[in-house]
């Protein structure tokens, strides 16, 4: 289990113990449809985390046709 810093867009950073991105979402009480970046790179829910990683979570945005 890794100790990471996580924040939801617009929220305060929190320290979370987690094994992967999905467990960060669960620990923060966020729905699974939030998207994630880990250390600035896009990440899937299954991505394994390491100590001191930074996870940014944001609501998924639907794309439109223009």
PDB file of N, CA, C and O in Angstrom:
ATOM      1  N   UNK A   1       0.846  -1.168   0.000  1.00  0.00           N
ATOM      2  CA  UNK A   1       0.000   0.000   0.000  1.00  0.00           C
ATOM      3  C   UNK A   1       0.896   1.238   0.000  1.00  0.00           C
ATOM      4  O   UNK A   1       1.885   1.287   0.711  1.00  0.00           O
ATOM      5  N   UNK A   2       0.521   2.212  -0.809  1.00  0.00           N
ATOM      6  CA  UNK A   2       1.317   3.420  -0.962  1.00  0.00           C
ATOM      7  C   UNK A   2       0.647   4.592  -0.248  1.00  0.00           C
ATOM      8  O   UNK A   2      -0.570   4.651  -0.143  1.00  0.00           O
ATOM      9  N   UNK A   3       1.456   5.514   0.216  1.00  0.00           N
ATOM     10  CA  UNK A   3       0.963   6.758   0.798  1.00  0.00           C
ATOM     11  C   UNK A   3       1.062   7.828  -0.285  1.00  0.00           C
ATOM     12  O   UNK A   3       2.162   8.196  -0.705  1.00  0.00           O
ATOM     13  N   UNK A   4      -0.102   8.297  -0.769  1.00  0.00           N
ATOM     14  CA  UNK A   4      -0.136   9.247  -1.878  1.00  0.00           C
ATOM     15  C   UNK A   4      -0.865  10.515  -1.465  1.00  0.00           C
ATOM     16  O   UNK A   4      -1.610  10.535  -0.492  1.00  0.00           O
ATOM     17  N   UNK A   5      -0.651  11.571  -2.226  1.00  0.00           N
ATOM     18  CA  UNK A   5      -1.423  12.800  -2.068  1.00  0.00           C
ATOM     19  C   UNK A   5      -2.459  12.816  -3.175  1.00  0.00           C
ATOM     20  O   UNK A   5      -2.130  12.583  -4.340  1.00  0.00           O
ATOM     21  N   UNK A   6      -3.715  13.035  -2.806  1.00  0.00           N
ATOM     22  CA  UNK A   6      -4.793  13.027  -3.791  1.00  0.00           C
ATOM     23  C   UNK A   6      -5.670  14.251  -3.599  1.00  0.00           C
ATOM     24  O   UNK A   6      -5.855  14.732  -2.481  1.00  0.00           O
ATOM     25  N   UNK A   7      -6.196  14.744  -4.695  1.00  0.00           N
ATOM     26  CA  UNK A   7      -7.135  15.858  -4.637  1.00  0.00           C
ATOM     27  C   UNK A   7      -8.167  15.718  -5.747  1.00  0.00           C
ATOM     28  O   UNK A   7      -7.858  15.249  -6.834  1.00  0.00           O
ATOM     29  N   UNK A   8      -9.395  16.093  -5.398  1.00  0.00           N
ATOM     30  CA  UNK A   8     -10.435  16.205  -6.416  1.00  0.00           C
ATOM     31  C   UNK A   8     -10.372  17.634  -6.914  1.00  0.00           C
ATOM     32  O   UNK A   8     -10.084  18.556  -6.139  1.00  0.00           O
ATOM     33  N   UNK A   9     -10.612  17.837  -8.180  1.00  0.00           N
ATOM     34  CA  UNK A   9     -10.521  19.148  -8.800  1.00  0.00           C
ATOM     35  C   UNK A   9     -11.212  20.200  -7.933  1.00  0.00           C
ATOM     36  O   UNK A   9     -12.373  20.068  -7.596  1.00  0.00           O
ATOM     37  N   UNK A  10     -10.460  21.218  -7.541  1.00  0.00           N
ATOM     38  CA  UNK A  10     -10.996  22.295  -6.725  1.00  0.00           C
ATOM     39  C   UNK A  10     -10.994  22.042  -5.236  1.00  0.00           C
ATOM     40  O   UNK A  10     -11.329  22.916  -4.456  1.00  0.00           O
ATOM     41  N   UNK A  11     -10.591  20.832  -4.822  1.00  0.00           N
ATOM     42  CA  UNK A  11     -10.589  20.495  -3.402  1.00  0.00           C
ATOM     43  C   UNK A  11      -9.207  20.588  -2.783  1.00  0.00           C
ATOM     44  O   UNK A  11      -8.218  20.847  -3.466  1.00  0.00           O
ATOM     45  N   UNK A  12      -9.143  20.385  -1.494  1.00  0.00           N
ATOM     46  CA  UNK A  12      -7.876  20.394  -0.776  1.00  0.00           C
ATOM     47  C   UNK A  12      -7.183  19.041  -0.904  1.00  0.00           C
ATOM     48  O   UNK A  12      -7.843  17.994  -0.874  1.00  0.00           O
ATOM     49  N   UNK A  13      -5.855  19.040  -1.026  1.00  0.00           N
ATOM     50  CA  UNK A  13      -5.114  17.778  -1.083  1.00  0.00           C
ATOM     51  C   UNK A  13      -5.256  16.993   0.216  1.00  0.00           C
ATOM     52  O   UNK A  13      -5.329  17.580   1.297  1.00  0.00           O
ATOM     53  N   UNK A  14      -5.295  15.667   0.086  1.00  0.00           N
ATOM     54  CA  UNK A  14      -5.397  14.778   1.246  1.00  0.00           C
ATOM     55  C   UNK A  14      -4.383  13.648   1.096  1.00  0.00           C
ATOM     56  O   UNK A  14      -4.098  13.210  -0.015  1.00  0.00           O
ATOM     57  N   UNK A  15      -3.854  13.171   2.218  1.00  0.00           N
ATOM     58  CA  UNK A  15      -2.990  11.993   2.216  1.00  0.00           C
ATOM     59  C   UNK A  15      -3.894  10.772   2.266  1.00  0.00           C
ATOM     60  O   UNK A  15      -4.821  10.697   3.084  1.00  0.00           O
ATOM     61  N   UNK A  16      -3.646   9.816   1.386  1.00  0.00           N
ATOM     62  CA  UNK A  16      -4.466   8.612   1.290  1.00  0.00           C
ATOM     63  C   UNK A  16      -3.539   7.408   1.164  1.00  0.00           C
ATOM     64  O   UNK A  16      -2.534   7.465   0.451  1.00  0.00           O
ATOM     65  N   UNK A  17      -3.872   6.327   1.861  1.00  0.00           N
ATOM     66  CA  UNK A  17      -3.168   5.064   1.673  1.00  0.00           C
ATOM     67  C   UNK A  17      -3.966   4.250   0.676  1.00  0.00           C
ATOM     68  O   UNK A  17      -5.147   3.979   0.901  1.00  0.00           O
ATOM     69  N   UNK A  18      -3.340   3.891  -0.444  1.00  0.00           N
ATOM     70  CA  UNK A  18      -4.061   3.217  -1.523  1.00  0.00           C
ATOM     71  C   UNK A  18      -3.106   2.341  -2.329  1.00  0.00           C
ATOM     72  O   UNK A  18      -1.907   2.598  -2.373  1.00  0.00           O
ATOM     73  N   UNK A  19      -3.670   1.335  -2.985  1.00  0.00           N
ATOM     74  CA  UNK A  19      -2.869   0.457  -3.847  1.00  0.00           C
ATOM     75  C   UNK A  19      -2.967   0.862  -5.309  1.00  0.00           C
ATOM     76  O   UNK A  19      -2.031   0.665  -6.069  1.00  0.00           O
ATOM     77  N   UNK A  20      -4.136   1.415  -5.689  1.00  0.00           N
ATOM     78  CA  UNK A  20      -4.354   1.801  -7.082  1.00  0.00           C
ATOM     79  C   UNK A  20      -5.295   2.999  -7.150  1.00  0.00           C
ATOM     80  O   UNK A  20      -5.807   3.448  -6.122  1.00  0.00           O
ATOM     81  N   UNK A  21      -5.525   3.510  -8.340  1.00  0.00           N
ATOM     82  CA  UNK A  21      -6.365   4.696  -8.524  1.00  0.00           C
ATOM     83  C   UNK A  21      -7.793   4.435  -8.034  1.00  0.00           C
ATOM     84  O   UNK A  21      -8.398   5.292  -7.382  1.00  0.00           O
ATOM     85  N   UNK A  22      -8.329   3.254  -8.305  1.00  0.00           N
ATOM     86  CA  UNK A  22      -9.695   2.943  -7.869  1.00  0.00           C
ATOM     87  C   UNK A  22      -9.828   3.038  -6.355  1.00  0.00           C
ATOM     88  O   UNK A  22     -10.841   3.537  -5.844  1.00  0.00           O
ATOM     89  N   UNK A  23      -8.818   2.606  -5.619  1.00  0.00           N
ATOM     90  CA  UNK A  23      -8.900   2.676  -4.157  1.00  0.00           C
ATOM     91  C   UNK A  23      -8.779   4.107  -3.649  1.00  0.00           C
ATOM     92  O   UNK A  23      -9.306   4.439  -2.593  1.00  0.00           O
ATOM     93  N   UNK A  24      -8.122   4.984  -4.406  1.00  0.00           N
ATOM     94  CA  UNK A  24      -8.091   6.412  -4.051  1.00  0.00           C
ATOM     95  C   UNK A  24      -9.497   6.989  -4.195  1.00  0.00           C
ATOM     96  O   UNK A  24      -9.987   7.700  -3.310  1.00  0.00           O
ATOM     97  N   UNK A  25     -10.167   6.692  -5.300  1.00  0.00           N
ATOM     98  CA  UNK A  25     -11.532   7.183  -5.517  1.00  0.00           C
ATOM     99  C   UNK A  25     -12.445   6.721  -4.391  1.00  0.00           C
ATOM    100  O   UNK A  25     -13.241   7.506  -3.855  1.00  0.00           O
ATOM    101  N   UNK A  26     -12.326   5.467  -4.013  1.00  0.00           N
ATOM    102  CA  UNK A  26     -13.158   4.913  -2.950  1.00  0.00           C
ATOM    103  C   UNK A  26     -12.864   5.611  -1.621  1.00  0.00           C
ATOM    104  O   UNK A  26     -13.779   5.994  -0.898  1.00  0.00           O
ATOM    105  N   UNK A  27     -11.586   5.794  -1.303  1.00  0.00           N
ATOM    106  CA  UNK A  27     -11.200   6.435  -0.041  1.00  0.00           C
ATOM    107  C   UNK A  27     -11.698   7.877   0.041  1.00  0.00           C
ATOM    108  O   UNK A  27     -11.978   8.382   1.128  1.00  0.00           O
ATOM    109  N   UNK A  28     -11.808   8.528  -1.110  1.00  0.00           N
ATOM    110  CA  UNK A  28     -12.244   9.920  -1.130  1.00  0.00           C
ATOM    111  C   UNK A  28     -13.754  10.057  -1.351  1.00  0.00           C
ATOM    112  O   UNK A  28     -14.280  11.155  -1.411  1.00  0.00           O
ATOM    113  N   UNK A  29     -14.453   8.923  -1.487  1.00  0.00           N
ATOM    114  CA  UNK A  29     -15.898   8.942  -1.650  1.00  0.00           C
ATOM    115  C   UNK A  29     -16.361   9.487  -2.990  1.00  0.00           C
ATOM    116  O   UNK A  29     -17.433  10.085  -3.086  1.00  0.00           O
ATOM    117  N   UNK A  30     -15.551   9.266  -4.018  1.00  0.00           N
ATOM    118  CA  UNK A  30     -15.879   9.772  -5.353  1.00  0.00           C
ATOM    119  C   UNK A  30     -16.409   8.652  -6.238  1.00  0.00           C
ATOM    120  O   UNK A  30     -16.004   7.501  -6.100  1.00  0.00           O
ATOM    121  N   UNK A  31     -17.281   8.990  -7.189  1.00  0.00           N
ATOM    122  CA  UNK A  31     -17.800   7.970  -8.097  1.00  0.00           C
ATOM    123  C   UNK A  31     -16.710   7.457  -9.042  1.00  0.00           C
ATOM    124  O   UNK A  31     -15.717   8.141  -9.307  1.00  0.00           O
ATOM    125  N   UNK A  32     -16.918   6.268  -9.543  1.00  0.00           N
ATOM    126  CA  UNK A  32     -15.914   5.634 -10.407  1.00  0.00           C
ATOM    127  C   UNK A  32     -15.763   6.326 -11.753  1.00  0.00           C
ATOM    128  O   UNK A  32     -14.775   6.106 -12.446  1.00  0.00           O
ATOM    129  N   UNK A  33     -16.728   7.199 -12.132  1.00  0.00           N
ATOM    130  CA  UNK A  33     -16.615   7.839 -13.441  1.00  0.00           C
ATOM    131  C   UNK A  33     -15.680   9.055 -13.435  1.00  0.00           C
ATOM    132  O   UNK A  33     -15.506   9.697 -14.459  1.00  0.00           O
ATOM    133  N   UNK A  34     -15.069   9.373 -12.301  1.00  0.00           N
ATOM    134  CA  UNK A  34     -14.062  10.441 -12.284  1.00  0.00           C
ATOM    135  C   UNK A  34     -12.831   9.968 -13.047  1.00  0.00           C
ATOM    136  O   UNK A  34     -12.480   8.789 -13.005  1.00  0.00           O
ATOM    137  N   UNK A  35     -12.189  10.889 -13.757  1.00  0.00           N
ATOM    138  CA  UNK A  35     -10.954  10.559 -14.457  1.00  0.00           C
ATOM    139  C   UNK A  35      -9.778  10.922 -13.554  1.00  0.00           C
ATOM    140  O   UNK A  35      -9.903  11.742 -12.644  1.00  0.00           O
ATOM    141  N   UNK A  36      -8.631  10.293 -13.817  1.00  0.00           N
ATOM    142  CA  UNK A  36      -7.473  10.499 -12.952  1.00  0.00           C
ATOM    143  C   UNK A  36      -6.215  10.760 -13.752  1.00  0.00           C
ATOM    144  O   UNK A  36      -6.051  10.260 -14.865  1.00  0.00           O
ATOM    145  N   UNK A  37      -5.337  11.552 -13.143  1.00  0.00           N
ATOM    146  CA  UNK A  37      -3.963  11.654 -13.610  1.00  0.00           C
ATOM    147  C   UNK A  37      -3.078  11.334 -12.412  1.00  0.00           C
ATOM    148  O   UNK A  37      -3.417  11.659 -11.264  1.00  0.00           O
ATOM    149  N   UNK A  38      -1.972  10.670 -12.686  1.00  0.00           N
ATOM    150  CA  UNK A  38      -0.987  10.360 -11.655  1.00  0.00           C
ATOM    151  C   UNK A  38       0.311  11.021 -12.074  1.00  0.00           C
ATOM    152  O   UNK A  38       0.835  10.740 -13.158  1.00  0.00           O
ATOM    153  N   UNK A  39       0.780  11.926 -11.254  1.00  0.00           N
ATOM    154  CA  UNK A  39       1.994  12.697 -11.548  1.00  0.00           C
ATOM    155  C   UNK A  39       1.908  13.360 -12.922  1.00  0.00           C
ATOM    156  O   UNK A  39       2.876  13.408 -13.670  1.00  0.00           O
ATOM    157  N   UNK A  40       0.693  13.844 -13.267  1.00  0.00           N
ATOM    158  CA  UNK A  40       0.492  14.576 -14.510  1.00  0.00           C
ATOM    159  C   UNK A  40       0.217  13.738 -15.739  1.00  0.00           C
ATOM    160  O   UNK A  40      -0.008  14.276 -16.824  1.00  0.00           O
ATOM    161  N   UNK A  41       0.192  12.420 -15.602  1.00  0.00           N
ATOM    162  CA  UNK A  41      -0.060  11.524 -16.738  1.00  0.00           C
ATOM    163  C   UNK A  41      -1.423  10.847 -16.578  1.00  0.00           C
ATOM    164  O   UNK A  41      -1.768  10.415 -15.476  1.00  0.00           O
ATOM    165  N   UNK A  42      -2.209  10.720 -17.662  1.00  0.00           N
ATOM    166  CA  UNK A  42      -3.496  10.033 -17.568  1.00  0.00           C
ATOM    167  C   UNK A  42      -3.336   8.630 -16.987  1.00  0.00           C
ATOM    168  O   UNK A  42      -2.354   7.943 -17.281  1.00  0.00           O
ATOM    169  N   UNK A  43      -4.300   8.226 -16.149  1.00  0.00           N
ATOM    170  CA  UNK A  43      -4.198   6.931 -15.470  1.00  0.00           C
ATOM    171  C   UNK A  43      -5.533   6.211 -15.460  1.00  0.00           C
ATOM    172  O   UNK A  43      -6.591   6.831 -15.360  1.00  0.00           O
ATOM    173  N   UNK A  44      -5.479   4.903 -15.565  1.00  0.00           N
ATOM    174  CA  UNK A  44      -6.656   4.034 -15.458  1.00  0.00           C
ATOM    175  C   UNK A  44      -6.866   3.672 -13.986  1.00  0.00           C
ATOM    176  O   UNK A  44      -5.937   3.761 -13.174  1.00  0.00           O
ATOM    177  N   UNK A  45      -8.069   3.216 -13.646  1.00  0.00           N
ATOM    178  CA  UNK A  45      -8.366   2.823 -12.268  1.00  0.00           C
ATOM    179  C   UNK A  45      -7.441   1.733 -11.753  1.00  0.00           C
ATOM    180  O   UNK A  45      -7.164   1.659 -10.563  1.00  0.00           O
ATOM    181  N   UNK A  46      -6.952   0.885 -12.640  1.00  0.00           N
ATOM    182  CA  UNK A  46      -6.119  -0.249 -12.227  1.00  0.00           C
ATOM    183  C   UNK A  46      -4.646   0.108 -12.041  1.00  0.00           C
ATOM    184  O   UNK A  46      -3.863  -0.734 -11.612  1.00  0.00           O
ATOM    185  N   UNK A  47      -4.262   1.361 -12.329  1.00  0.00           N
ATOM    186  CA  UNK A  47      -2.843   1.723 -12.220  1.00  0.00           C
ATOM    187  C   UNK A  47      -2.371   1.622 -10.771  1.00  0.00           C
ATOM    188  O   UNK A  47      -2.971   2.177  -9.862  1.00  0.00           O
ATOM    189  N   UNK A  48      -1.288   0.902 -10.576  1.00  0.00           N
ATOM    190  CA  UNK A  48      -0.679   0.745  -9.258  1.00  0.00           C
ATOM    191  C   UNK A  48       0.034   2.036  -8.871  1.00  0.00           C
ATOM    192  O   UNK A  48       0.676   2.674  -9.703  1.00  0.00           O
ATOM    193  N   UNK A  49      -0.077   2.386  -7.600  1.00  0.00           N
ATOM    194  CA  UNK A  49       0.511   3.624  -7.111  1.00  0.00           C
ATOM    195  C   UNK A  49       1.741   3.352  -6.255  1.00  0.00           C
ATOM    196  O   UNK A  49       1.855   2.291  -5.640  1.00  0.00           O
ATOM    197  N   UNK A  50       2.640   4.329  -6.218  1.00  0.00           N
ATOM    198  CA  UNK A  50       3.825   4.250  -5.381  1.00  0.00           C
ATOM    199  C   UNK A  50       3.805   5.377  -4.363  1.00  0.00           C
ATOM    200  O   UNK A  50       3.072   6.355  -4.497  1.00  0.00           O
ATOM    201  N   UNK A  51       4.630   5.245  -3.320  1.00  0.00           N
ATOM    202  CA  UNK A  51       4.725   6.287  -2.307  1.00  0.00           C
ATOM    203  C   UNK A  51       5.035   7.630  -2.951  1.00  0.00           C
ATOM    204  O   UNK A  51       5.848   7.712  -3.874  1.00  0.00           O
ATOM    205  N   UNK A  52       4.373   8.657  -2.443  1.00  0.00           N
ATOM    206  CA  UNK A  52       4.569  10.051  -2.863  1.00  0.00           C
ATOM    207  C   UNK A  52       4.010  10.380  -4.244  1.00  0.00           C
ATOM    208  O   UNK A  52       4.265  11.462  -4.758  1.00  0.00           O
ATOM    209  N   UNK A  53       3.245   9.477  -4.868  1.00  0.00           N
ATOM    210  CA  UNK A  53       2.567   9.829  -6.118  1.00  0.00           C
ATOM    211  C   UNK A  53       1.527  10.907  -5.831  1.00  0.00           C
ATOM    212  O   UNK A  53       1.024  11.028  -4.703  1.00  0.00           O
ATOM    213  N   UNK A  54       1.207  11.710  -6.852  1.00  0.00           N
ATOM    214  CA  UNK A  54       0.170  12.735  -6.742  1.00  0.00           C
ATOM    215  C   UNK A  54      -0.953  12.362  -7.685  1.00  0.00           C
ATOM    216  O   UNK A  54      -0.736  12.219  -8.898  1.00  0.00           O
ATOM    217  N   UNK A  55      -2.156  12.200  -7.141  1.00  0.00           N
ATOM    218  CA  UNK A  55      -3.324  11.797  -7.917  1.00  0.00           C
ATOM    219  C   UNK A  55      -4.310  12.955  -7.975  1.00  0.00           C
ATOM    220  O   UNK A  55      -4.751  13.457  -6.948  1.00  0.00           O
ATOM    221  N   UNK A  56      -4.639  13.379  -9.188  1.00  0.00           N
ATOM    222  CA  UNK A  56      -5.637  14.430  -9.399  1.00  0.00           C
ATOM    223  C   UNK A  56      -6.863  13.776 -10.019  1.00  0.00           C
ATOM    224  O   UNK A  56      -6.762  13.082 -11.045  1.00  0.00           O
ATOM    225  N   UNK A  57      -8.018  14.000  -9.402  1.00  0.00           N
ATOM    226  CA  UNK A  57      -9.273  13.416  -9.866  1.00  0.00           C
ATOM    227  C   UNK A  57     -10.208  14.527 -10.312  1.00  0.00           C
ATOM    228  O   UNK A  57     -10.294  15.574  -9.681  1.00  0.00           O
ATOM    229  N   UNK A  58     -10.905  14.291 -11.422  1.00  0.00           N
ATOM    230  CA  UNK A  58     -11.827  15.292 -11.964  1.00  0.00           C
ATOM    231  C   UNK A  58     -13.048  14.571 -12.536  1.00  0.00           C
ATOM    232  O   UNK A  58     -12.936  13.448 -13.030  1.00  0.00           O
ATOM    233  N   UNK A  59     -14.214  15.227 -12.491  1.00  0.00           N
ATOM    234  CA  UNK A  59     -15.394  14.634 -13.094  1.00  0.00           C
ATOM    235  C   UNK A  59     -15.167  14.398 -14.590  1.00  0.00           C
ATOM    236  O   UNK A  59     -14.517  15.221 -15.250  1.00  0.00           O
ATOM    237  N   UNK A  60     -15.670  13.296 -15.089  1.00  0.00           N
ATOM    238  CA  UNK A  60     -15.561  13.012 -16.523  1.00  0.00           C
ATOM    239  C   UNK A  60     -16.358  14.055 -17.292  1.00  0.00           C
ATOM    240  O   UNK A  60     -17.446  14.465 -16.868  1.00  0.00           O
ATOM    241  N   UNK A  61     -15.824  14.489 -18.409  1.00  0.00           N
ATOM    242  CA  UNK A  61     -16.493  15.485 -19.248  1.00  0.00           C
ATOM    243  C   UNK A  61     -16.931  14.796 -20.529  1.00  0.00           C
ATOM    244  O   UNK A  61     -16.133  14.150 -21.202  1.00  0.00           O
ATOM    245  N   UNK A  62     -18.217  14.930 -20.833  1.00  0.00           N
ATOM    246  CA  UNK A  62     -18.721  14.339 -22.074  1.00  0.00           C
ATOM    247  C   UNK A  62     -18.323  15.213 -23.243  1.00  0.00           C
ATOM    248  O   UNK A  62     -18.454  16.441 -23.189  1.00  0.00           O
ATOM    249  N   UNK A  63     -17.837  14.565 -24.277  1.00  0.00           N
ATOM    250  CA  UNK A  63     -17.485  15.309 -25.492  1.00  0.00           C
ATOM    251  C   UNK A  63     -18.702  15.510 -26.359  1.00  0.00           C
ATOM    252  O   UNK A  63     -19.644  14.723 -26.329  1.00  0.00           O
ATOM    253  N   UNK A  64     -18.705  16.562 -27.113  1.00  0.00           N
ATOM    254  CA  UNK A  64     -19.823  16.837 -28.000  1.00  0.00           C
ATOM    255  C   UNK A  64     -19.355  16.946 -29.433  1.00  0.00           C
ATOM    256  O   UNK A  64     -18.175  17.046 -29.714  1.00  0.00           O
ATOM    257  N   UNK A  65     -20.287  16.904 -30.333  1.00  0.00           N
ATOM    258  CA  UNK A  65     -19.975  17.051 -31.748  1.00  0.00           C
ATOM    259  C   UNK A  65     -20.293  18.491 -32.121  1.00  0.00           C
ATOM    260  O   UNK A  65     -21.366  19.012 -31.837  1.00  0.00           O
ATOM    261  N   UNK A  66     -19.323  19.139 -32.765  1.00  0.00           N
ATOM    262  CA  UNK A  66     -19.571  20.538 -33.130  1.00  0.00           C
ATOM    263  C   UNK A  66     -19.879  20.685 -34.602  1.00  0.00           C
ATOM    264  O   UNK A  66     -19.800  19.824 -35.384  1.00  0.00           O
TER     265      UNK A  66
END
